[in-house]
């Protein structure tokens, strides 16, 4: 009986001392995600778009219902392996964020672009309906 009592007390203390996600934790995690995405966009925008043949695109992020948040264009002249690793890390971090904070989304499917054109030095997506 005494062993059972101590086991119950130990379990109760263990459950009540479990770390809870606070608003501060969520704000910090959101800031980290924003910083990661800013680094991605900075690298993607580090080269002016002058020839659309030098550009590709990649899905990024993770919607709570699955699938990417969107697509981002990048020049093939940047460190593409580093860029793709950054996008993959960001997407994984966003997926973990969604799970940790029980995020919900609209579950809409983001349409993939058909290509990239250059307009005023910036890449723009082409969509064929």
PDB file of N, CA, C and O in Angstrom, residues 6-81:
ATOM      1  N   UNK A   6       3.379   6.019  -2.828  1.00  0.00           N
ATOM      2  CA  UNK A   6       4.544   6.753  -3.309  1.00  0.00           C
ATOM      3  C   UNK A   6       4.598   6.775  -4.833  1.00  0.00           C
ATOM      4  O   UNK A   6       5.017   7.767  -5.432  1.00  0.00           O
ATOM      5  N   UNK A   7       4.178   5.712  -5.470  1.00  0.00           N
ATOM      6  CA  UNK A   7       4.143   5.670  -6.925  1.00  0.00           C
ATOM      7  C   UNK A   7       3.145   6.694  -7.456  1.00  0.00           C
ATOM      8  O   UNK A   7       3.435   7.428  -8.403  1.00  0.00           O
ATOM      9  N   UNK A   8       1.977   6.763  -6.841  1.00  0.00           N
ATOM     10  CA  UNK A   8       0.965   7.734  -7.270  1.00  0.00           C
ATOM     11  C   UNK A   8       1.460   9.167  -7.070  1.00  0.00           C
ATOM     12  O   UNK A   8       1.268  10.021  -7.934  1.00  0.00           O
ATOM     13  N   UNK A   9       2.101   9.426  -5.934  1.00  0.00           N
ATOM     14  CA  UNK A   9       2.627  10.770  -5.668  1.00  0.00           C
ATOM     15  C   UNK A   9       3.700  11.121  -6.696  1.00  0.00           C
ATOM     16  O   UNK A   9       3.728  12.232  -7.245  1.00  0.00           O
ATOM     17  N   UNK A  10       4.579  10.182  -6.988  1.00  0.00           N
ATOM     18  CA  UNK A  10       5.649  10.412  -7.962  1.00  0.00           C
ATOM     19  C   UNK A  10       5.063  10.715  -9.338  1.00  0.00           C
ATOM     20  O   UNK A  10       5.509  11.635 -10.029  1.00  0.00           O
ATOM     21  N   UNK A  11       4.057   9.950  -9.746  1.00  0.00           N
ATOM     22  CA  UNK A  11       3.410  10.186 -11.038  1.00  0.00           C
ATOM     23  C   UNK A  11       2.712  11.543 -11.060  1.00  0.00           C
ATOM     24  O   UNK A  11       2.794  12.271 -12.056  1.00  0.00           O
ATOM     25  N   UNK A  12       2.036  11.898  -9.982  1.00  0.00           N
ATOM     26  CA  UNK A  12       1.331  13.170  -9.896  1.00  0.00           C
ATOM     27  C   UNK A  12       2.318  14.330 -10.012  1.00  0.00           C
ATOM     28  O   UNK A  12       2.093  15.273 -10.764  1.00  0.00           O
ATOM     29  N   UNK A  13       3.426  14.249  -9.307  1.00  0.00           N
ATOM     30  CA  UNK A  13       4.442  15.296  -9.384  1.00  0.00           C
ATOM     31  C   UNK A  13       5.019  15.353 -10.799  1.00  0.00           C
ATOM     32  O   UNK A  13       5.219  16.432 -11.356  1.00  0.00           O
ATOM     33  N   UNK A  14       5.256  14.211 -11.389  1.00  0.00           N
ATOM     34  CA  UNK A  14       5.790  14.165 -12.750  1.00  0.00           C
ATOM     35  C   UNK A  14       4.861  14.819 -13.748  1.00  0.00           C
ATOM     36  O   UNK A  14       5.297  15.582 -14.602  1.00  0.00           O
ATOM     37  N   UNK A  15       3.556  14.533 -13.638  1.00  0.00           N
ATOM     38  CA  UNK A  15       2.606  15.112 -14.576  1.00  0.00           C
ATOM     39  C   UNK A  15       2.441  16.603 -14.375  1.00  0.00           C
ATOM     40  O   UNK A  15       2.311  17.354 -15.327  1.00  0.00           O
ATOM     41  N   UNK A  16       2.443  17.055 -13.135  1.00  0.00           N
ATOM     42  CA  UNK A  16       2.243  18.478 -12.892  1.00  0.00           C
ATOM     43  C   UNK A  16       3.485  19.290 -13.200  1.00  0.00           C
ATOM     44  O   UNK A  16       3.396  20.482 -13.423  1.00  0.00           O
ATOM     45  N   UNK A  17       4.642  18.660 -13.252  1.00  0.00           N
ATOM     46  CA  UNK A  17       5.857  19.406 -13.552  1.00  0.00           C
ATOM     47  C   UNK A  17       6.220  19.363 -15.027  1.00  0.00           C
ATOM     48  O   UNK A  17       7.225  19.931 -15.426  1.00  0.00           O
ATOM     49  N   UNK A  18       5.402  18.694 -15.848  1.00  0.00           N
ATOM     50  CA  UNK A  18       5.668  18.661 -17.286  1.00  0.00           C
ATOM     51  C   UNK A  18       5.619  20.076 -17.843  1.00  0.00           C
ATOM     52  O   UNK A  18       4.785  20.883 -17.442  1.00  0.00           O
ATOM     53  N   UNK A  19       6.509  20.356 -18.768  1.00  0.00           N
ATOM     54  CA  UNK A  19       6.581  21.682 -19.348  1.00  0.00           C
ATOM     55  C   UNK A  19       5.345  21.953 -20.192  1.00  0.00           C
ATOM     56  O   UNK A  19       4.950  21.154 -21.028  1.00  0.00           O
ATOM     57  N   UNK A  20       4.723  23.069 -19.951  1.00  0.00           N
ATOM     58  CA  UNK A  20       3.562  23.487 -20.734  1.00  0.00           C
ATOM     59  C   UNK A  20       4.028  24.511 -21.758  1.00  0.00           C
ATOM     60  O   UNK A  20       4.940  25.296 -21.506  1.00  0.00           O
ATOM     61  N   UNK A  21       3.400  24.519 -22.919  1.00  0.00           N
ATOM     62  CA  UNK A  21       3.718  25.514 -23.927  1.00  0.00           C
ATOM     63  C   UNK A  21       3.070  26.824 -23.519  1.00  0.00           C
ATOM     64  O   UNK A  21       1.855  26.893 -23.334  1.00  0.00           O
ATOM     65  N   UNK A  22       3.856  27.858 -23.362  1.00  0.00           N
ATOM     66  CA  UNK A  22       3.334  29.155 -22.969  1.00  0.00           C
ATOM     67  C   UNK A  22       3.262  30.065 -24.185  1.00  0.00           C
ATOM     68  O   UNK A  22       3.803  29.766 -25.250  1.00  0.00           O
ATOM     69  N   UNK A  23       2.595  31.196 -23.990  1.00  0.00           N
ATOM     70  CA  UNK A  23       2.534  32.179 -25.064  1.00  0.00           C
ATOM     71  C   UNK A  23       3.930  32.681 -25.413  1.00  0.00           C
ATOM     72  O   UNK A  23       4.224  32.954 -26.575  1.00  0.00           O
ATOM     73  N   UNK A  24       4.802  32.795 -24.398  1.00  0.00           N
ATOM     74  CA  UNK A  24       6.183  33.224 -24.651  1.00  0.00           C
ATOM     75  C   UNK A  24       6.923  32.209 -25.504  1.00  0.00           C
ATOM     76  O   UNK A  24       7.693  32.577 -26.393  1.00  0.00           O
ATOM     77  N   UNK A  25       6.710  30.921 -25.219  1.00  0.00           N
ATOM     78  CA  UNK A  25       7.336  29.866 -26.018  1.00  0.00           C
ATOM     79  C   UNK A  25       6.878  29.971 -27.470  1.00  0.00           C
ATOM     80  O   UNK A  25       7.693  29.893 -28.397  1.00  0.00           O
ATOM     81  N   UNK A  26       5.586  30.148 -27.657  1.00  0.00           N
ATOM     82  CA  UNK A  26       5.042  30.214 -29.013  1.00  0.00           C
ATOM     83  C   UNK A  26       5.575  31.437 -29.746  1.00  0.00           C
ATOM     84  O   UNK A  26       5.959  31.349 -30.918  1.00  0.00           O
ATOM     85  N   UNK A  27       5.621  32.571 -29.060  1.00  0.00           N
ATOM     86  CA  UNK A  27       6.137  33.785 -29.688  1.00  0.00           C
ATOM     87  C   UNK A  27       7.601  33.609 -30.089  1.00  0.00           C
ATOM     88  O   UNK A  27       8.007  34.039 -31.166  1.00  0.00           O
ATOM     89  N   UNK A  28       8.380  32.962 -29.236  1.00  0.00           N
ATOM     90  CA  UNK A  28       9.787  32.719 -29.546  1.00  0.00           C
ATOM     91  C   UNK A  28       9.921  31.777 -30.737  1.00  0.00           C
ATOM     92  O   UNK A  28      10.741  32.005 -31.632  1.00  0.00           O
ATOM     93  N   UNK A  29       9.109  30.727 -30.764  1.00  0.00           N
ATOM     94  CA  UNK A  29       9.150  29.781 -31.880  1.00  0.00           C
ATOM     95  C   UNK A  29       8.724  30.457 -33.185  1.00  0.00           C
ATOM     96  O   UNK A  29       9.295  30.198 -34.245  1.00  0.00           O
ATOM     97  N   UNK A  30       7.708  31.330 -33.119  1.00  0.00           N
ATOM     98  CA  UNK A  30       7.265  32.055 -34.309  1.00  0.00           C
ATOM     99  C   UNK A  30       8.373  32.979 -34.812  1.00  0.00           C
ATOM    100  O   UNK A  30       8.603  33.082 -36.016  1.00  0.00           O
ATOM    101  N   UNK A  31       9.073  33.634 -33.882  1.00  0.00           N
ATOM    102  CA  UNK A  31      10.174  34.508 -34.252  1.00  0.00           C
ATOM    103  C   UNK A  31      11.286  33.715 -34.941  1.00  0.00           C
ATOM    104  O   UNK A  31      11.835  34.151 -35.958  1.00  0.00           O
ATOM    105  N   UNK A  32      11.592  32.540 -34.416  1.00  0.00           N
ATOM    106  CA  UNK A  32      12.615  31.696 -35.030  1.00  0.00           C
ATOM    107  C   UNK A  32      12.211  31.282 -36.444  1.00  0.00           C
ATOM    108  O   UNK A  32      13.038  31.290 -37.356  1.00  0.00           O
ATOM    109  N   UNK A  33      10.932  30.942 -36.628  1.00  0.00           N
ATOM    110  CA  UNK A  33      10.451  30.593 -37.970  1.00  0.00           C
ATOM    111  C   UNK A  33      10.565  31.788 -38.912  1.00  0.00           C
ATOM    112  O   UNK A  33      11.005  31.637 -40.064  1.00  0.00           O
ATOM    113  N   UNK A  34      10.160  32.971 -38.437  1.00  0.00           N
ATOM    114  CA  UNK A  34      10.253  34.174 -39.274  1.00  0.00           C
ATOM    115  C   UNK A  34      11.702  34.457 -39.666  1.00  0.00           C
ATOM    116  O   UNK A  34      11.992  34.803 -40.816  1.00  0.00           O
ATOM    117  N   UNK A  35      12.609  34.312 -38.697  1.00  0.00           N
ATOM    118  CA  UNK A  35      14.025  34.546 -38.989  1.00  0.00           C
ATOM    119  C   UNK A  35      14.555  33.543 -40.013  1.00  0.00           C
ATOM    120  O   UNK A  35      15.319  33.925 -40.914  1.00  0.00           O
ATOM    121  N   UNK A  36      14.147  32.285 -39.878  1.00  0.00           N
ATOM    122  CA  UNK A  36      14.563  31.273 -40.854  1.00  0.00           C
ATOM    123  C   UNK A  36      14.056  31.643 -42.247  1.00  0.00           C
ATOM    124  O   UNK A  36      14.792  31.559 -43.234  1.00  0.00           O
ATOM    125  N   UNK A  37      12.787  32.052 -42.327  1.00  0.00           N
ATOM    126  CA  UNK A  37      12.205  32.385 -43.624  1.00  0.00           C
ATOM    127  C   UNK A  37      12.849  33.644 -44.197  1.00  0.00           C
ATOM    128  O   UNK A  37      13.075  33.734 -45.412  1.00  0.00           O
ATOM    129  N   UNK A  38      13.175  34.615 -43.341  1.00  0.00           N
ATOM    130  CA  UNK A  38      13.855  35.820 -43.812  1.00  0.00           C
ATOM    131  C   UNK A  38      15.208  35.473 -44.430  1.00  0.00           C
ATOM    132  O   UNK A  38      15.589  36.046 -45.458  1.00  0.00           O
ATOM    133  N   UNK A  39      15.928  34.537 -43.830  1.00  0.00           N
ATOM    134  CA  UNK A  39      17.211  34.111 -44.388  1.00  0.00           C
ATOM    135  C   UNK A  39      17.028  33.449 -45.749  1.00  0.00           C
ATOM    136  O   UNK A  39      17.824  33.666 -46.675  1.00  0.00           O
ATOM    137  N   UNK A  40      15.974  32.673 -45.873  1.00  0.00           N
ATOM    138  CA  UNK A  40      15.664  32.011 -47.141  1.00  0.00           C
ATOM    139  C   UNK A  40      15.358  33.053 -48.220  1.00  0.00           C
ATOM    140  O   UNK A  40      15.906  33.000 -49.322  1.00  0.00           O
ATOM    141  N   UNK A  41      14.490  34.011 -47.889  1.00  0.00           N
ATOM    142  CA  UNK A  41      14.123  35.018 -48.893  1.00  0.00           C
ATOM    143  C   UNK A  41      15.296  35.939 -49.211  1.00  0.00           C
ATOM    144  O   UNK A  41      15.439  36.369 -50.358  1.00  0.00           O
ATOM    145  N   UNK A  42      16.130  36.227 -48.211  1.00  0.00           N
ATOM    146  CA  UNK A  42      17.316  37.049 -48.480  1.00  0.00           C
ATOM    147  C   UNK A  42      18.225  36.360 -49.498  1.00  0.00           C
ATOM    148  O   UNK A  42      18.724  37.000 -50.425  1.00  0.00           O
ATOM    149  N   UNK A  43      18.447  35.063 -49.314  1.00  0.00           N
ATOM    150  CA  UNK A  43      19.296  34.327 -50.249  1.00  0.00           C
ATOM    151  C   UNK A  43      18.631  34.231 -51.621  1.00  0.00           C
ATOM    152  O   UNK A  43      19.277  34.436 -52.652  1.00  0.00           O
ATOM    153  N   UNK A  44      17.334  33.975 -51.634  1.00  0.00           N
ATOM    154  CA  UNK A  44      16.610  33.864 -52.912  1.00  0.00           C
ATOM    155  C   UNK A  44      16.632  35.187 -53.675  1.00  0.00           C
ATOM    156  O   UNK A  44      16.713  35.193 -54.902  1.00  0.00           O
ATOM    157  N   UNK A  45      16.575  36.296 -52.943  1.00  0.00           N
ATOM    158  CA  UNK A  45      16.527  37.615 -53.581  1.00  0.00           C
ATOM    159  C   UNK A  45      17.909  38.253 -53.746  1.00  0.00           C
ATOM    160  O   UNK A  45      17.999  39.414 -54.128  1.00  0.00           O
ATOM    161  N   UNK A  46      18.955  37.499 -53.474  1.00  0.00           N
ATOM    162  CA  UNK A  46      20.308  38.057 -53.525  1.00  0.00           C
ATOM    163  C   UNK A  46      20.820  38.258 -54.946  1.00  0.00           C
ATOM    164  O   UNK A  46      21.842  38.906 -55.150  1.00  0.00           O
ATOM    165  N   UNK A  47      20.104  37.720 -55.907  1.00  0.00           N
ATOM    166  CA  UNK A  47      20.501  37.826 -57.315  1.00  0.00           C
ATOM    167  C   UNK A  47      19.332  38.429 -58.088  1.00  0.00           C
ATOM    168  O   UNK A  47      18.203  37.957 -57.959  1.00  0.00           O
ATOM    169  N   UNK A  48      19.595  39.464 -58.892  1.00  0.00           N
ATOM    170  CA  UNK A  48      18.494  40.013 -59.696  1.00  0.00           C
ATOM    171  C   UNK A  48      18.076  39.033 -60.786  1.00  0.00           C
ATOM    172  O   UNK A  48      18.896  38.277 -61.308  1.00  0.00           O
ATOM    173  N   UNK A  49      16.822  39.048 -61.100  1.00  0.00           N
ATOM    174  CA  UNK A  49      16.281  38.163 -62.134  1.00  0.00           C
ATOM    175  C   UNK A  49      16.398  38.873 -63.482  1.00  0.00           C
ATOM    176  O   UNK A  49      15.704  39.860 -63.733  1.00  0.00           O
ATOM    177  N   UNK A  50      17.299  38.359 -64.323  1.00  0.00           N
ATOM    178  CA  UNK A  50      17.487  38.934 -65.660  1.00  0.00           C
ATOM    179  C   UNK A  50      17.189  37.930 -66.766  1.00  0.00           C
ATOM    180  O   UNK A  50      16.884  38.326 -67.883  1.00  0.00           O
ATOM    181  N   UNK A  51      17.305  36.648 -66.449  1.00  0.00           N
ATOM    182  CA  UNK A  51      17.051  35.585 -67.432  1.00  0.00           C
ATOM    183  C   UNK A  51      16.267  34.483 -66.736  1.00  0.00           C
ATOM    184  O   UNK A  51      16.791  33.793 -65.858  1.00  0.00           O
ATOM    185  N   UNK A  52      15.036  34.296 -67.117  1.00  0.00           N
ATOM    186  CA  UNK A  52      14.162  33.320 -66.444  1.00  0.00           C
ATOM    187  C   UNK A  52      14.682  31.893 -66.566  1.00  0.00           C
ATOM    188  O   UNK A  52      14.338  31.038 -65.751  1.00  0.00           O
ATOM    189  N   UNK A  53      15.544  31.624 -67.548  1.00  0.00           N
ATOM    190  CA  UNK A  53      16.119  30.285 -67.692  1.00  0.00           C
ATOM    191  C   UNK A  53      17.083  29.955 -66.547  1.00  0.00           C
ATOM    192  O   UNK A  53      17.417  28.791 -66.343  1.00  0.00           O
ATOM    193  N   UNK A  54      17.529  30.982 -65.831  1.00  0.00           N
ATOM    194  CA  UNK A  54      18.446  30.790 -64.710  1.00  0.00           C
ATOM    195  C   UNK A  54      17.707  30.610 -63.382  1.00  0.00           C
ATOM    196  O   UNK A  54      18.333  30.594 -62.328  1.00  0.00           O
ATOM    197  N   UNK A  55      16.402  30.482 -63.446  1.00  0.00           N
ATOM    198  CA  UNK A  55      15.594  30.431 -62.214  1.00  0.00           C
ATOM    199  C   UNK A  55      14.760  29.158 -62.146  1.00  0.00           C
ATOM    200  O   UNK A  55      14.299  28.642 -63.166  1.00  0.00           O
ATOM    201  N   UNK A  56      14.591  28.684 -60.926  1.00  0.00           N
ATOM    202  CA  UNK A  56      13.722  27.545 -60.628  1.00  0.00           C
ATOM    203  C   UNK A  56      12.880  27.905 -59.406  1.00  0.00           C
ATOM    204  O   UNK A  56      13.028  28.993 -58.850  1.00  0.00           O
ATOM    205  N   UNK A  57      12.037  26.993 -58.980  1.00  0.00           N
ATOM    206  CA  UNK A  57      11.239  27.235 -57.777  1.00  0.00           C
ATOM    207  C   UNK A  57      11.143  25.955 -56.978  1.00  0.00           C
ATOM    208  O   UNK A  57      11.370  24.856 -57.484  1.00  0.00           O
ATOM    209  N   UNK A  58      10.794  26.134 -55.710  1.00  0.00           N
ATOM    210  CA  UNK A  58      10.731  25.012 -54.778  1.00  0.00           C
ATOM    211  C   UNK A  58       9.594  25.269 -53.787  1.00  0.00           C
ATOM    212  O   UNK A  58       9.348  26.427 -53.419  1.00  0.00           O
ATOM    213  N   UNK A  59       8.894  24.213 -53.376  1.00  0.00           N
ATOM    214  CA  UNK A  59       7.876  24.416 -52.338  1.00  0.00           C
ATOM    215  C   UNK A  59       8.554  24.662 -50.993  1.00  0.00           C
ATOM    216  O   UNK A  59       9.649  24.173 -50.729  1.00  0.00           O
ATOM    217  N   UNK A  60       7.893  25.451 -50.151  1.00  0.00           N
ATOM    218  CA  UNK A  60       8.417  25.712 -48.815  1.00  0.00           C
ATOM    219  C   UNK A  60       7.298  25.620 -47.781  1.00  0.00           C
ATOM    220  O   UNK A  60       6.123  25.767 -48.103  1.00  0.00           O
ATOM    221  N   UNK A  61       7.687  25.380 -46.538  1.00  0.00           N
ATOM    222  CA  UNK A  61       6.749  25.396 -45.431  1.00  0.00           C
ATOM    223  C   UNK A  61       5.936  24.125 -45.334  1.00  0.00           C
ATOM    224  O   UNK A  61       6.088  23.186 -46.118  1.00  0.00           O
ATOM    225  N   UNK A  62       5.069  24.138 -44.331  1.00  0.00           N
ATOM    226  CA  UNK A  62       4.224  22.980 -44.065  1.00  0.00           C
ATOM    227  C   UNK A  62       2.895  23.449 -43.502  1.00  0.00           C
ATOM    228  O   UNK A  62       2.842  23.984 -42.394  1.00  0.00           O
ATOM    229  N   UNK A  63       1.838  23.277 -44.285  1.00  0.00           N
ATOM    230  CA  UNK A  63       0.510  23.617 -43.773  1.00  0.00           C
ATOM    231  C   UNK A  63       0.084  22.545 -42.777  1.00  0.00           C
ATOM    232  O   UNK A  63       0.495  21.390 -42.869  1.00  0.00           O
ATOM    233  N   UNK A  64      -0.727  22.941 -41.830  1.00  0.00           N
ATOM    234  CA  UNK A  64      -1.159  22.012 -40.784  1.00  0.00           C
ATOM    235  C   UNK A  64      -1.886  20.801 -41.369  1.00  0.00           C
ATOM    236  O   UNK A  64      -1.772  19.700 -40.835  1.00  0.00           O
ATOM    237  N   UNK A  65      -2.597  20.995 -42.462  1.00  0.00           N
ATOM    238  CA  UNK A  65      -3.316  19.885 -43.093  1.00  0.00           C
ATOM    239  C   UNK A  65      -2.438  19.104 -44.059  1.00  0.00           C
ATOM    240  O   UNK A  65      -2.872  18.138 -44.664  1.00  0.00           O
ATOM    241  N   UNK A  66      -1.212  19.558 -44.236  1.00  0.00           N
ATOM    242  CA  UNK A  66      -0.304  18.910 -45.165  1.00  0.00           C
ATOM    243  C   UNK A  66      -0.063  19.774 -46.378  1.00  0.00           C
ATOM    244  O   UNK A  66      -0.822  20.681 -46.693  1.00  0.00           O
ATOM    245  N   UNK A  67       1.011  19.519 -47.030  1.00  0.00           N
ATOM    246  CA  UNK A  67       1.370  20.281 -48.217  1.00  0.00           C
ATOM    247  C   UNK A  67       2.136  21.537 -47.860  1.00  0.00           C
ATOM    248  O   UNK A  67       2.218  21.929 -46.705  1.00  0.00           O
ATOM    249  N   UNK A  68       2.697  22.179 -48.887  1.00  0.00           N
ATOM    250  CA  UNK A  68       3.509  23.372 -48.653  1.00  0.00           C
ATOM    251  C   UNK A  68       2.667  24.617 -48.410  1.00  0.00           C
ATOM    252  O   UNK A  68       1.495  24.668 -48.788  1.00  0.00           O
ATOM    253  N   UNK A  69       3.303  25.638 -47.790  1.00  0.00           N
ATOM    254  CA  UNK A  69       2.673  26.955 -47.621  1.00  0.00           C
ATOM    255  C   UNK A  69       2.639  27.691 -48.957  1.00  0.00           C
ATOM    256  O   UNK A  69       1.743  28.483 -49.211  1.00  0.00           O
ATOM    257  N   UNK A  70       3.662  27.455 -49.749  1.00  0.00           N
ATOM    258  CA  UNK A  70       3.766  28.156 -51.023  1.00  0.00           C
ATOM    259  C   UNK A  70       4.999  27.716 -51.782  1.00  0.00           C
ATOM    260  O   UNK A  70       5.582  26.663 -51.490  1.00  0.00           O
ATOM    261  N   UNK A  71       5.403  28.540 -52.728  1.00  0.00           N
ATOM    262  CA  UNK A  71       6.572  28.266 -53.559  1.00  0.00           C
ATOM    263  C   UNK A  71       7.451  29.507 -53.565  1.00  0.00           C
ATOM    264  O   UNK A  71       6.958  30.632 -53.468  1.00  0.00           O
ATOM    265  N   UNK A  72       8.745  29.276 -53.683  1.00  0.00           N
ATOM    266  CA  UNK A  72       9.690  30.380 -53.732  1.00  0.00           C
ATOM    267  C   UNK A  72      10.648  30.152 -54.899  1.00  0.00           C
ATOM    268  O   UNK A  72      11.102  29.024 -55.126  1.00  0.00           O
ATOM    269  N   UNK A  73      10.904  31.223 -55.638  1.00  0.00           N
ATOM    270  CA  UNK A  73      11.809  31.162 -56.785  1.00  0.00           C
ATOM    271  C   UNK A  73      13.232  31.439 -56.308  1.00  0.00           C
ATOM    272  O   UNK A  73      13.457  32.179 -55.355  1.00  0.00           O
ATOM    273  N   UNK A  74      14.190  30.817 -56.991  1.00  0.00           N
ATOM    274  CA  UNK A  74      15.598  31.030 -56.669  1.00  0.00           C
ATOM    275  C   UNK A  74      16.436  30.920 -57.938  1.00  0.00           C
ATOM    276  O   UNK A  74      16.091  30.218 -58.875  1.00  0.00           O
ATOM    277  N   UNK A  75      17.529  31.646 -57.916  1.00  0.00           N
ATOM    278  CA  UNK A  75      18.461  31.622 -59.034  1.00  0.00           C
ATOM    279  C   UNK A  75      19.363  30.404 -58.920  1.00  0.00           C
ATOM    280  O   UNK A  75      19.820  30.056 -57.828  1.00  0.00           O
ATOM    281  N   UNK A  76      19.651  29.804 -60.048  1.00  0.00           N
ATOM    282  CA  UNK A  76      20.567  28.658 -60.063  1.00  0.00           C
ATOM    283  C   UNK A  76      22.010  29.082 -59.813  1.00  0.00           C
ATOM    284  O   UNK A  76      22.880  28.239 -59.640  1.00  0.00           O
ATOM    285  N   UNK A  77      22.249  30.398 -59.734  1.00  0.00           N
ATOM    286  CA  UNK A  77      23.603  30.881 -59.498  1.00  0.00           C
ATOM    287  C   UNK A  77      23.956  30.999 -58.011  1.00  0.00           C
ATOM    288  O   UNK A  77      25.110  31.226 -57.675  1.00  0.00           O
ATOM    289  N   UNK A  78      22.971  30.841 -57.129  1.00  0.00           N
ATOM    290  CA  UNK A  78      23.255  30.850 -55.693  1.00  0.00           C
ATOM    291  C   UNK A  78      23.741  29.456 -55.281  1.00  0.00           C
ATOM    292  O   UNK A  78      23.744  28.530 -56.093  1.00  0.00           O
ATOM    293  N   UNK A  79      24.098  29.309 -54.031  1.00  0.00           N
ATOM    294  CA  UNK A  79      24.466  27.991 -53.501  1.00  0.00           C
ATOM    295  C   UNK A  79      23.165  27.196 -53.339  1.00  0.00           C
ATOM    296  O   UNK A  79      22.510  27.261 -52.296  1.00  0.00           O
ATOM    297  N   UNK A  80      22.794  26.488 -54.379  1.00  0.00           N
ATOM    298  CA  UNK A  80      21.498  25.804 -54.435  1.00  0.00           C
ATOM    299  C   UNK A  80      21.373  24.736 -53.352  1.00  0.00           C
ATOM    300  O   UNK A  80      20.311  24.609 -52.727  1.00  0.00           O
ATOM    301  N   UNK A  81      22.423  23.979 -53.102  1.00  0.00           N
ATOM    302  CA  UNK A  81      22.356  22.945 -52.061  1.00  0.00           C
ATOM    303  C   UNK A  81      22.083  23.570 -50.696  1.00  0.00           C
ATOM    304  O   UNK A  81      21.250  23.081 -49.941  1.00  0.00           O
TER     305      UNK A  81
END
